Amino acid sequence: MNTSIIQARPDFAAIAAWIPQGSSVLDLGCGDGSLLRYLRETREVRGYGVEISDTNIAACIANNVNVIQNDLESGIADFEDQSFDFVILSQTLQATRNTEALLKEIVRVGREGIVSFPNFGYWKNRLQVLLGNMPVSDELPYQWYDTPNVHLCTLHDFEFLCAHLQMRILARHVMANGNDVHVMPNLRGSTAVYRFRRNA
Amino acid sequence: MDNSVGIVSAQRAIFDIPLIFKSGAVLPRYELMYETYGTLNGDKSNAILICHALSGHHHVAGYYSDDAKNLGWWDNMVGPGKPIDTDKFFVVGLNNLGGCHGSTGPSSIDPQSGKPYGASFPVITVEDWVESQARLADHLGITQFAAVLGGSLGGMQAMQWALSYPERVRHVLAIASAPHLTAQNIAFNDVARSAILTDPDFHGGNYYQHNVVPTRGLRLARMLGHITYLSDDAMADKFGRELRHGKLNFSYDIEFQIESYLRYQGDKFAAYFDANTYLLMTKALDYFDPARDLDGNLNRAFAPAQAKFLVVSFTTDWRFAPERSHEIVHALLHNKRDVSYAEITSQHGHDSFLMQDEQYFAVMRNYLNNVYSEVAA
């Protein structure tokens, strides 16, 4: 099961690689708890998830991971300052409403934040826009009228916001089709994972 | 009777070591009625204790050989293949001390006076119950429960277990519960108690000797309670403004269906429940407050807990609202305890915890499956 999760979600592998043994982790929008379960089984992580969907809550409990049913944007207020080593937001940033406030909350509650999101600057997305349509792809599988993604951004955009919020980016991992991208990441990368913290 | 535990019988445990109450009162001897379902495994690690709420008792599941219609109060939850699976767990249900279903309570005979305890039965607290339940566990040879669980007042007992006996409970399931009652909640209980206390048949709690029962007071108390256990929406759905006879009668008789329903519920309850027990139960609810001696600091109150927790609330429960469960979760998070929290969408108000619901049952089943994996390993 472990390997299949990592294969299905390359961003999970990138996230897990940054998390040392025995860390405490809060996973916002944790889905069925797969990542938390993987981190517990491979890194003895003490973790909690926040999730809103009923189906996912039942699945998290089946996966034997701690999960709190709440809206991740308002629910994070219940967590105390610097109470986790890592706060993770995987493939959810683009669907949050108060994105700026949430990023601030992530570095309030976590000593570090880890965020993964689809790169809107990926060349295939740019091409579709250039040809006159909103992009639809594996990373962005929605039509413009039914998408939950209200805050899409490029790598540049995200880095600009981090600077604006006085957050220091500690590491960045950009991928496309499961492979690492090092050259021209804002054009060639479809998924980005960032690790950041508050400027001391 | 598919997947029922089938025919069950109640048992009685007798305790001769005096129980000292939180109030300082002493009960030299007491009896507890209980039922068990399923089989205790070799290392006695698969036991689950079910704590009941205000009006509950030891008959949690199954039925009696001479009364097949008398189904246990949580039969939908407890049984073979059900969320609390009696094929896996050894389930214990009891009638709490102070109850009126066979355990020693105000209606029992005080051996010292030869008369019912009545008003002299000590005011009991959730801590006292846990103490008496721990002795029942000793009696059954259970040193650690796989889980202690309950809804409402039952959830308070389950939480108290984790605080009084951290090493004796692996998991706590606190359902539709609260870390303490709000002023509004105490107010409801006070009105209910006033109804009983002011009933002319109450006789200061010693009505047994007068061969009367404060039925009117108990009935009003239950009617009031019943309103608070339902949601506005559920009542509107079920009764609306429907009239029994289709027209206004310009009288004070029963006209609306809701009136008929409430009075029926009140009569039914007053026919079998003891008024003194009702007083005791509501007082235990009011007093429960593990943070009371800690300047109201719930984080510190939960510090001794070692158990893993499942906290469940229901969206339309305004008597034990989801916000109250959030407080429990917050204190557990502060203490870095394992905790999961499910907020079940249900229209049935506080009573939801007794109702069958797909999501609620999935959460309970999945959680308890993991508990079983732990203790069966």
Coordinates of C-alpha atoms in Angstrom, one line a residue:
Chain A
M1 CA 0.0 0.0 0.0
N2 CA 2.8 2.4 0.9
T3 CA 4.5 2.4 -2.4
S4 CA 1.3 2.7 -4.4
I5 CA 0.4 5.9 -2.5
I6 CA 3.8 7.4 -3.2
Q7 CA 3.4 6.4 -6.9
A8 CA -0.1 7.9 -7.1
R9 CA 1.0 11.1 -5.4
P10 CA 4.6 12.1 -6.2
D11 CA 4.1 15.2 -4.0
F12 CA 3.7 12.9 -1.0
A13 CA 7.1 11.4 -1.6
A14 CA 8.6 14.9 -1.8
I15 CA 6.8 15.9 1.4
A16 CA 7.8 12.8 3.3
A17 CA 11.5 13.2 2.3
W18 CA 11.5 16.5 4.3
I19 CA 10.0 15.0 7.5
P20 CA 12.4 13.5 10.1
Q21 CA 11.6 10.5 12.2
G22 CA 9.3 11.2 15.1
S23 CA 8.1 14.6 14.0
S24 CA 4.6 16.0 14.8
V25 CA 2.5 16.8 11.8
L26 CA -0.8 18.5 11.1
D27 CA -2.2 17.7 7.7
L28 CA -4.8 20.2 6.6
G29 CA -7.4 18.7 4.2
C30 CA -5.9 15.3 4.8
G31 CA -8.3 13.4 2.6
D32 CA -8.6 9.7 3.5
G33 CA -5.5 10.0 5.8
S34 CA -3.1 8.2 3.4
L35 CA -0.2 10.6 3.8
L36 CA -0.5 10.6 7.6
R37 CA -0.7 6.8 7.7
Y38 CA 2.3 6.6 5.4
L39 CA 4.2 9.0 7.6
R40 CA 3.3 7.1 10.7
E41 CA 4.3 3.8 9.3
T42 CA 7.6 4.9 7.8
R43 CA 8.6 7.8 10.1
E44 CA 6.7 7.2 13.4
V45 CA 5.2 10.6 12.9
R46 CA 2.6 11.8 15.5
G47 CA 0.0 13.3 13.3
Y48 CA -3.5 14.8 13.1
G49 CA -5.6 15.6 10.0
V50 CA -8.2 18.2 9.5
E51 CA -10.9 17.2 7.0
I52 CA -14.5 18.2 6.3
S53 CA -15.9 15.4 4.2
D54 CA -17.9 12.6 6.0
T55 CA -16.5 9.9 3.7
N56 CA -13.0 11.0 4.4
I57 CA -13.5 11.1 8.1
A58 CA -14.7 7.5 8.1
A59 CA -11.8 6.6 5.9
C60 CA -9.2 8.4 8.1
I61 CA -10.6 6.5 11.2
A62 CA -10.4 3.2 9.2
N63 CA -6.7 4.2 8.4
N64 CA -6.2 4.6 12.2
V65 CA -5.1 8.2 11.9
N66 CA -6.2 11.0 14.1
V67 CA -8.6 13.3 12.3
I68 CA -10.6 16.3 13.3
Q69 CA -13.8 17.1 11.3
N70 CA -13.7 20.7 10.6
D71 CA -13.3 23.2 7.8
L72 CA -9.6 23.6 7.4
E73 CA -9.7 27.3 7.1
S74 CA -11.6 28.0 10.3
G75 CA -10.6 24.8 12.0
I76 CA -6.9 25.6 12.2
A77 CA -7.7 28.4 14.8
D78 CA -8.2 25.6 17.3
F79 CA -4.6 24.7 17.2
E80 CA -2.1 26.3 19.5
D81 CA 1.0 28.4 18.4
Q82 CA 4.0 26.4 17.3
S83 CA 2.3 23.2 18.4
F84 CA 3.5 21.1 15.4
D85 CA 6.9 20.5 13.7
F86 CA 5.1 20.6 10.3
V87 CA 1.8 21.8 9.0
I88 CA 1.0 20.3 5.6
L89 CA -1.4 21.6 3.0
S90 CA -1.2 19.2 0.0
Q91 CA -2.9 20.1 -3.3
T92 CA -5.4 22.3 -1.5
L93 CA -4.0 25.8 -1.5
Q94 CA -5.6 26.6 -4.8
A95 CA -9.1 25.7 -3.4
T96 CA -8.8 27.9 -0.2
R97 CA -10.7 31.1 0.1
N98 CA -8.6 33.1 2.5
T99 CA -5.3 31.9 1.2
E100 CA -3.2 34.6 2.6
A101 CA -4.7 34.2 6.1
L102 CA -4.3 30.5 6.0
L103 CA -0.6 30.7 5.1
K104 CA -0.1 32.9 8.1
E105 CA -1.9 30.4 10.3
I106 CA 0.2 27.6 8.9
V107 CA 3.4 29.2 10.2
R108 CA 1.7 30.2 13.4
V109 CA 0.8 26.6 14.3
G110 CA 3.7 24.9 12.6
R111 CA 7.4 25.5 13.0
E112 CA 7.5 24.8 9.3
G113 CA 4.9 24.8 6.6
I114 CA 4.8 22.4 3.6
V115 CA 2.5 23.3 0.7
S116 CA 2.1 21.5 -2.6
F117 CA 0.0 23.0 -5.5
P118 CA -0.5 22.7 -9.2
N119 CA 1.7 25.2 -11.1
F120 CA -0.5 27.4 -13.2
G121 CA 2.6 28.5 -15.1
Y122 CA 3.2 25.0 -16.4
W123 CA 3.7 25.3 -20.2
K124 CA 0.7 23.1 -21.0
N125 CA -1.5 25.4 -19.0
R126 CA 0.0 28.5 -20.7
L127 CA -0.6 26.8 -24.1
Q128 CA -4.2 26.2 -23.4
V129 CA -4.8 29.8 -22.3
L130 CA -2.9 30.9 -25.4
L131 CA -5.2 28.9 -27.5
G132 CA -8.1 30.6 -25.8
N133 CA -9.3 28.1 -23.2
M134 CA -9.0 27.7 -19.4
P135 CA -6.6 24.8 -18.8
V136 CA -7.9 21.3 -18.1
S137 CA -5.3 18.6 -17.2
D138 CA -4.4 15.8 -14.7
E139 CA -3.5 18.4 -12.1
L140 CA -6.4 20.7 -12.9
P141 CA -9.1 18.2 -13.9
Y142 CA -12.0 20.7 -13.7
Q143 CA -13.9 22.9 -16.1
W144 CA -13.9 26.6 -15.4
Y145 CA -17.6 26.4 -14.2
D146 CA -17.2 23.5 -11.8
T147 CA -13.8 24.0 -10.4
P148 CA -13.2 24.4 -6.7
N149 CA -9.9 26.1 -7.5
V150 CA -10.4 29.7 -6.8
H151 CA -6.8 30.8 -6.1
L152 CA -4.5 29.3 -8.7
C153 CA -1.0 30.6 -8.9
T154 CA 2.4 30.1 -10.5
L155 CA 5.7 29.4 -8.7
H156 CA 6.6 33.1 -9.1
D157 CA 3.3 34.2 -7.6
F158 CA 3.6 31.9 -4.6
E159 CA 7.2 33.0 -3.9
F160 CA 6.1 36.6 -4.2
L161 CA 3.4 36.0 -1.6
C162 CA 5.8 34.3 0.7
A163 CA 8.1 37.3 0.6
H164 CA 5.2 39.6 1.2
L165 CA 4.2 37.6 4.2
Q166 CA 7.8 37.5 5.5
M167 CA 8.1 33.8 5.1
R168 CA 11.4 32.3 4.3
I169 CA 11.3 29.4 1.7
L170 CA 13.6 26.7 2.9
A171 CA 13.3 24.3 0.0
R172 CA 11.4 23.8 -3.2
H173 CA 10.7 20.6 -5.1
V174 CA 9.2 20.9 -8.6
M175 CA 8.0 18.0 -10.6
A176 CA 6.3 17.1 -13.9
N177 CA 5.0 13.6 -14.7
G178 CA 6.6 12.3 -11.5
N179 CA 10.1 13.5 -12.5
D180 CA 12.1 16.3 -10.9
V181 CA 12.4 19.6 -12.8
H182 CA 15.4 21.8 -12.2
V183 CA 15.6 23.9 -15.4
M184 CA 13.0 26.6 -15.9
P185 CA 10.7 25.2 -13.2
N186 CA 8.0 27.8 -13.6
L187 CA 7.5 26.8 -17.2
R188 CA 8.4 23.1 -17.1
G189 CA 7.0 22.0 -13.7
S190 CA 3.4 20.9 -13.2
T191 CA 3.5 20.4 -9.4
A192 CA 5.4 22.3 -6.8
V193 CA 6.1 21.5 -3.2
Y194 CA 7.5 24.2 -0.9
R195 CA 8.9 24.1 2.6
F196 CA 8.9 27.4 4.5
R197 CA 8.9 29.1 7.9
R198 CA 8.3 32.4 9.4
N199 CA 11.2 34.9 9.3
A200 CA 12.5 34.9 12.8
Chain B
M1 CA -34.2 -10.6 15.4
D2 CA -31.3 -10.6 13.0
N3 CA -27.9 -9.9 14.4
S4 CA -29.2 -9.4 17.9
V5 CA -27.3 -10.7 20.9
G6 CA -30.5 -12.7 21.5
I7 CA -31.8 -13.7 25.0
V8 CA -29.9 -12.0 27.8
S9 CA -30.3 -12.0 31.5
A10 CA -29.4 -9.4 34.1
Q11 CA -26.9 -10.2 36.9
R12 CA -26.4 -8.6 40.3
A13 CA -23.1 -7.8 41.9
I14 CA -22.9 -7.1 45.6
F15 CA -20.3 -4.9 47.2
D16 CA -19.7 -5.0 50.9
I17 CA -16.8 -2.5 51.1
P18 CA -18.1 0.9 52.0
L19 CA -18.2 3.5 49.1
I20 CA -17.2 7.0 50.2
F21 CA -18.9 9.6 48.0
K22 CA -17.3 12.8 46.8
S23 CA -19.7 14.6 49.2
G24 CA -18.3 12.6 52.1
A25 CA -21.4 10.4 52.5
V26 CA -20.7 6.7 53.0
L27 CA -22.7 3.8 51.6
P28 CA -21.7 0.7 53.6
R29 CA -23.0 -1.7 51.0
Y30 CA -24.5 -1.6 47.5
E31 CA -25.6 -3.7 44.6
L32 CA -25.2 -3.1 40.9
M33 CA -27.3 -4.7 38.2
Y34 CA -25.4 -5.4 35.0
E35 CA -25.6 -7.4 31.8
T36 CA -22.8 -8.7 29.6
Y37 CA -22.7 -9.7 25.9
G38 CA -20.0 -11.5 24.0
T39 CA -17.0 -13.4 25.5
L40 CA -14.2 -12.1 27.6
N41 CA -11.0 -13.3 25.9
G42 CA -8.1 -15.1 27.7
D43 CA -6.1 -12.0 28.7
K44 CA -9.3 -10.1 29.5
S45 CA -8.3 -7.3 27.1
N46 CA -11.5 -7.1 25.0
A47 CA -13.9 -5.6 27.5
I48 CA -16.0 -2.5 26.7
L49 CA -18.0 -0.7 29.3
I50 CA -21.1 1.2 28.2
C51 CA -22.1 4.0 30.6
H52 CA -25.7 5.1 30.4
A53 CA -27.2 8.6 30.2
L54 CA -30.0 10.1 32.4
S55 CA -32.7 7.5 31.9
G56 CA -30.7 4.4 30.8
H57 CA -29.9 1.2 32.6
H58 CA -28.1 -2.2 32.3
H59 CA -30.3 -3.6 29.6
V60 CA -28.3 -2.3 26.6
A61 CA -28.9 -5.0 24.0
G62 CA -30.9 -8.2 23.4
Y63 CA -34.2 -9.2 25.0
Y64 CA -35.4 -11.3 27.9
S65 CA -36.7 -14.8 27.5
D66 CA -40.0 -13.8 29.1
D67 CA -40.2 -10.4 27.4
A68 CA -39.1 -10.5 23.7
K69 CA -40.4 -7.0 23.1
N70 CA -38.2 -5.5 25.8
L71 CA -35.2 -4.7 23.5
G72 CA -32.1 -3.1 25.0
W73 CA -31.9 0.7 24.7
W74 CA -28.9 0.5 22.4
D75 CA -29.7 -2.6 20.5
N76 CA -29.1 -0.9 17.1
M77 CA -25.4 -0.3 18.1
V78 CA -24.6 -3.4 20.1
G79 CA -24.7 -6.9 18.8
P80 CA -23.0 -9.4 16.5
G81 CA -21.6 -7.6 13.5
K82 CA -22.9 -4.2 14.8
P83 CA -20.5 -1.3 15.4
I84 CA -20.0 -2.4 19.0
D85 CA -19.5 -6.0 17.8
T86 CA -20.2 -8.6 20.4
D87 CA -18.4 -11.2 18.3
K88 CA -15.3 -9.2 19.1
F89 CA -15.8 -7.5 22.4
F90 CA -17.1 -8.5 25.8
V91 CA -19.6 -5.7 26.4
V92 CA -20.7 -4.7 29.9
G93 CA -23.7 -2.5 30.6
L94 CA -24.8 -1.6 34.1
N95 CA -27.5 0.3 35.9
N96 CA -25.7 3.2 37.7
L97 CA -25.7 3.5 41.5
G98 CA -28.7 5.6 42.4
G99 CA -30.6 4.2 39.6
C100 CA -34.1 2.7 39.6
H101 CA -33.6 -0.5 37.6
G102 CA -32.3 -2.8 40.4
S103 CA -29.1 -1.2 41.4
T104 CA -29.0 0.4 44.9
G105 CA -30.8 3.7 44.7
P106 CA -33.3 5.9 46.5
S107 CA -36.1 3.4 46.1
S108 CA -34.0 0.5 47.6
I109 CA -34.4 -0.5 51.2
D110 CA -31.8 1.0 53.5
P111 CA -30.8 -2.0 55.7
Q112 CA -30.2 0.4 58.6
S113 CA -33.7 1.8 58.7
G114 CA -35.6 -0.9 57.0
K115 CA -37.3 1.8 54.8
P116 CA -36.4 3.1 51.3
Y117 CA -33.5 5.5 51.3
G118 CA -35.6 8.2 49.7
A119 CA -34.2 11.6 50.5
S120 CA -31.4 10.1 52.5
F121 CA -29.7 8.6 49.5
P122 CA -26.4 10.6 49.0
V123 CA -26.1 13.1 46.1
I124 CA -23.9 11.2 43.7
T125 CA -21.3 12.5 41.2
V126 CA -19.8 11.2 38.0
E127 CA -16.6 10.5 39.9
D128 CA -18.6 8.3 42.4
W129 CA -20.1 6.4 39.6
V130 CA -16.7 5.7 38.0
E131 CA -15.5 4.5 41.4
S132 CA -18.4 2.1 41.7
Q133 CA -17.9 1.0 38.1
A134 CA -14.2 0.3 38.8
R135 CA -15.3 -2.1 41.5
L136 CA -17.6 -3.8 39.1
A137 CA -14.6 -4.2 36.7
D138 CA -12.6 -5.7 39.6
H139 CA -15.5 -8.1 40.3
L140 CA -15.4 -9.2 36.6
G141 CA -11.6 -9.5 36.7
I142 CA -11.1 -6.7 34.2
T143 CA -8.0 -4.6 34.9
Q144 CA -8.2 -2.5 31.7
F145 CA -11.1 -1.8 29.4
A146 CA -10.4 -1.8 25.7
A147 CA -12.9 1.1 25.7
V148 CA -15.3 2.9 27.9
L149 CA -18.0 4.8 26.1
G150 CA -21.3 6.5 26.4
G151 CA -23.5 9.3 25.1
S152 CA -24.4 12.5 26.9
L153 CA -24.1 11.9 30.7
G154 CA -22.6 8.5 29.7
G155 CA -19.9 10.3 27.8
M156 CA -19.0 12.3 30.9
Q157 CA -18.5 9.0 32.8
A158 CA -16.3 7.7 30.0
M159 CA -14.2 10.8 30.1
Q160 CA -14.0 10.6 33.9
W161 CA -12.6 7.1 33.6
A162 CA -9.7 8.4 31.6
L163 CA -9.0 11.0 34.4
S164 CA -9.7 8.8 37.5
Y165 CA -8.1 5.6 36.1
P166 CA -5.8 6.5 33.2
E167 CA -4.2 3.1 33.2
R168 CA -7.4 1.2 33.2
V169 CA -8.9 2.4 29.9
R170 CA -7.3 2.3 26.4
H171 CA -9.9 4.2 24.5
V172 CA -12.7 6.6 25.5
L173 CA -15.6 7.3 23.1
A174 CA -17.4 10.4 24.3
I175 CA -20.6 10.9 22.2
A176 CA -22.9 13.9 22.3
S177 CA -21.2 15.0 25.5
A178 CA -19.7 18.1 27.1
P179 CA -16.8 18.9 29.5
H180 CA -19.4 20.5 31.8
L181 CA -23.0 21.8 31.5
T182 CA -23.6 25.4 30.5
A183 CA -25.8 27.7 32.7
Q184 CA -28.7 27.1 30.2
N185 CA -28.3 23.4 30.7
I186 CA -28.3 23.7 34.5
A187 CA -31.3 25.9 34.2
F188 CA -33.3 23.3 32.3
N189 CA -32.3 20.7 35.0
D190 CA -33.4 23.1 37.7
V191 CA -36.9 23.5 36.2
A192 CA -37.2 19.8 35.9
R193 CA -36.2 19.3 39.5
S194 CA -38.5 22.1 40.6
A195 CA -41.4 20.3 39.0
I196 CA -40.6 17.2 41.1
L197 CA -39.7 19.0 44.3
T198 CA -42.9 21.0 44.3
D199 CA -45.2 18.1 43.5
P200 CA -47.5 17.7 46.6
D201 CA -46.9 13.9 46.4
F202 CA -43.1 14.3 46.7
H203 CA -43.1 14.4 50.5
G204 CA -39.5 15.6 50.7
G205 CA -38.4 12.6 48.8
N206 CA -40.0 10.0 51.1
Y207 CA -43.1 9.4 49.1
Y208 CA -42.6 5.6 49.2
Q209 CA -43.9 5.5 52.8
H210 CA -47.0 7.5 51.7
N211 CA -47.8 5.0 48.9
V212 CA -47.8 7.8 46.3
V213 CA -45.5 8.9 43.5
P214 CA -44.9 12.5 42.4
T215 CA -46.1 11.6 38.9
R216 CA -47.1 15.1 37.9
G217 CA -43.7 16.5 38.7
L218 CA -41.8 13.7 37.0
R219 CA -44.0 13.9 34.0
L220 CA -43.4 17.6 33.6
A221 CA -39.7 17.1 34.1
R222 CA -39.6 14.5 31.3
M223 CA -41.7 16.7 29.0
L224 CA -39.3 19.6 29.4
G225 CA -36.3 17.3 29.0
H226 CA -37.8 15.7 25.9
I227 CA -38.2 19.1 24.2
T228 CA -34.5 19.8 24.7
Y229 CA -33.5 16.4 23.3
L230 CA -35.1 17.1 20.0
S231 CA -34.3 19.7 17.4
D232 CA -36.7 22.4 16.3
D233 CA -36.5 21.0 12.7
A234 CA -37.2 17.4 13.9
M235 CA -40.2 18.6 15.8
A236 CA -41.5 20.7 12.9
D237 CA -41.0 17.7 10.6
K238 CA -42.8 15.2 12.8
F239 CA -45.6 17.4 14.2
G240 CA -45.6 20.8 12.6
R241 CA -48.8 22.6 13.7
E242 CA -51.0 19.6 13.1
L243 CA -54.1 19.5 15.2
R244 CA -55.5 16.3 16.6
H245 CA -59.0 17.0 15.6
G246 CA -58.4 19.2 12.6
K247 CA -59.8 22.3 14.2
L248 CA -59.3 24.7 17.0
N249 CA -61.4 23.9 20.1
F250 CA -60.8 27.1 22.1
S251 CA -59.9 25.1 25.1
Y252 CA -56.9 24.0 27.2
D253 CA -57.3 20.3 26.2
I254 CA -54.7 18.6 24.0
E255 CA -55.1 20.2 20.6
F256 CA -51.8 20.1 18.8
Q257 CA -50.2 16.8 18.0
I258 CA -47.0 17.9 19.7
E259 CA -48.9 18.3 23.0
S260 CA -50.3 14.8 22.6
Y261 CA -46.9 13.4 22.0
L262 CA -45.2 15.1 24.9
R263 CA -47.9 14.1 27.3
Y264 CA -47.7 10.6 26.1
Q265 CA -43.9 10.6 26.6
G266 CA -44.3 12.1 30.0
D267 CA -46.9 9.6 31.2
K268 CA -44.9 6.7 29.8
F269 CA -41.7 7.8 31.7
A270 CA -43.5 8.7 34.9
A271 CA -45.0 5.2 35.0
Y272 CA -41.7 3.5 35.5
F273 CA -39.0 5.9 36.5
D274 CA -38.2 7.0 40.0
A275 CA -38.4 10.7 40.8
N276 CA -35.5 10.6 43.3
T277 CA -33.3 8.9 40.7
Y278 CA -34.2 11.7 38.2
L279 CA -33.1 14.3 40.8
L280 CA -29.8 12.5 41.4
M281 CA -29.1 12.1 37.7
T282 CA -29.7 15.7 36.9
K283 CA -27.5 16.8 39.8
A284 CA -24.7 14.5 38.6
L285 CA -24.9 16.2 35.3
D286 CA -24.8 19.7 36.8
Y287 CA -21.8 18.9 39.1
F288 CA -19.6 17.3 36.4
D289 CA -16.8 19.7 35.8
P290 CA -13.3 18.1 35.8
A291 CA -11.8 21.6 35.5
R292 CA -13.6 23.0 38.6
D293 CA -10.7 22.7 41.0
L294 CA -8.2 23.9 38.4
D295 CA -9.5 27.4 37.8
G296 CA -11.7 26.1 35.0
N297 CA -8.6 25.1 33.0
L298 CA -9.7 22.1 31.0
N299 CA -6.3 21.6 29.5
R300 CA -4.9 20.8 33.0
A301 CA -8.0 18.7 33.8
F302 CA -7.2 16.4 30.9
A303 CA -3.5 16.2 31.6
P304 CA -3.8 12.8 33.5
A305 CA -5.6 11.1 30.6
Q306 CA -3.6 8.5 28.7
A307 CA -6.4 7.0 26.7
K308 CA -7.0 7.6 23.0
F309 CA -10.2 9.4 22.3
L310 CA -13.0 9.4 19.8
V311 CA -15.3 12.4 20.2
V312 CA -18.6 12.5 18.3
S313 CA -21.2 15.3 18.2
F314 CA -24.3 15.9 16.2
T315 CA -25.0 19.1 14.2
T316 CA -28.6 19.7 15.5
D317 CA -27.8 18.8 19.1
W318 CA -28.3 22.1 21.0
R319 CA -28.4 20.5 24.5
F320 CA -24.8 19.1 24.0
A321 CA -23.8 21.2 21.1
P322 CA -20.8 20.4 18.8
E323 CA -19.0 23.5 20.3
R324 CA -18.9 21.6 23.6
S325 CA -17.2 18.7 22.0
H326 CA -14.7 21.1 20.4
E327 CA -13.7 22.1 23.9
I328 CA -13.0 18.4 24.8
V329 CA -11.0 18.0 21.6
H330 CA -9.0 21.2 22.2
A331 CA -8.0 20.1 25.7
L332 CA -6.9 16.7 24.3
L333 CA -4.9 18.3 21.5
H334 CA -3.2 20.6 24.1
N335 CA -2.1 17.5 25.9
K336 CA -1.0 15.8 22.7
R337 CA -3.4 12.9 23.1
D338 CA -4.6 10.8 20.2
V339 CA -8.0 12.1 19.3
S340 CA -10.4 11.9 16.4
Y341 CA -13.5 14.0 16.2
A342 CA -16.6 13.4 14.0
E343 CA -19.4 15.9 13.6
I344 CA -22.4 13.9 12.4
T345 CA -25.0 15.7 10.2
S346 CA -28.2 14.7 11.8
Q347 CA -31.6 16.3 12.3
H348 CA -32.6 14.5 15.5
G349 CA -31.0 16.8 18.1
H350 CA -29.5 15.3 21.2
D351 CA -31.4 12.1 20.7
S352 CA -29.3 11.5 17.5
F353 CA -26.8 9.5 19.6
L354 CA -29.4 6.8 20.0
M355 CA -30.5 6.7 16.3
Q356 CA -29.2 4.6 13.5
D357 CA -27.2 6.7 11.0
E358 CA -24.9 5.5 8.3
Q359 CA -22.1 8.0 8.9
Y360 CA -22.3 7.7 12.7
F361 CA -22.2 3.9 12.6
A362 CA -19.4 3.9 10.1
V363 CA -17.3 6.1 12.4
M364 CA -18.0 3.9 15.4
R365 CA -17.4 0.7 13.5
N366 CA -14.1 1.8 11.9
Y367 CA -12.8 3.2 15.2
L368 CA -13.7 0.1 17.2
N369 CA -12.3 -2.2 14.5
N370 CA -8.9 -0.6 15.2
V371 CA -9.5 -0.9 19.0
Y372 CA -10.0 -4.6 18.4
S373 CA -6.9 -4.9 16.3
E374 CA -4.9 -3.4 19.2
V375 CA -6.3 -5.7 21.9
A376 CA -6.5 -8.9 19.7
A377 CA -2.8 -8.6 18.6

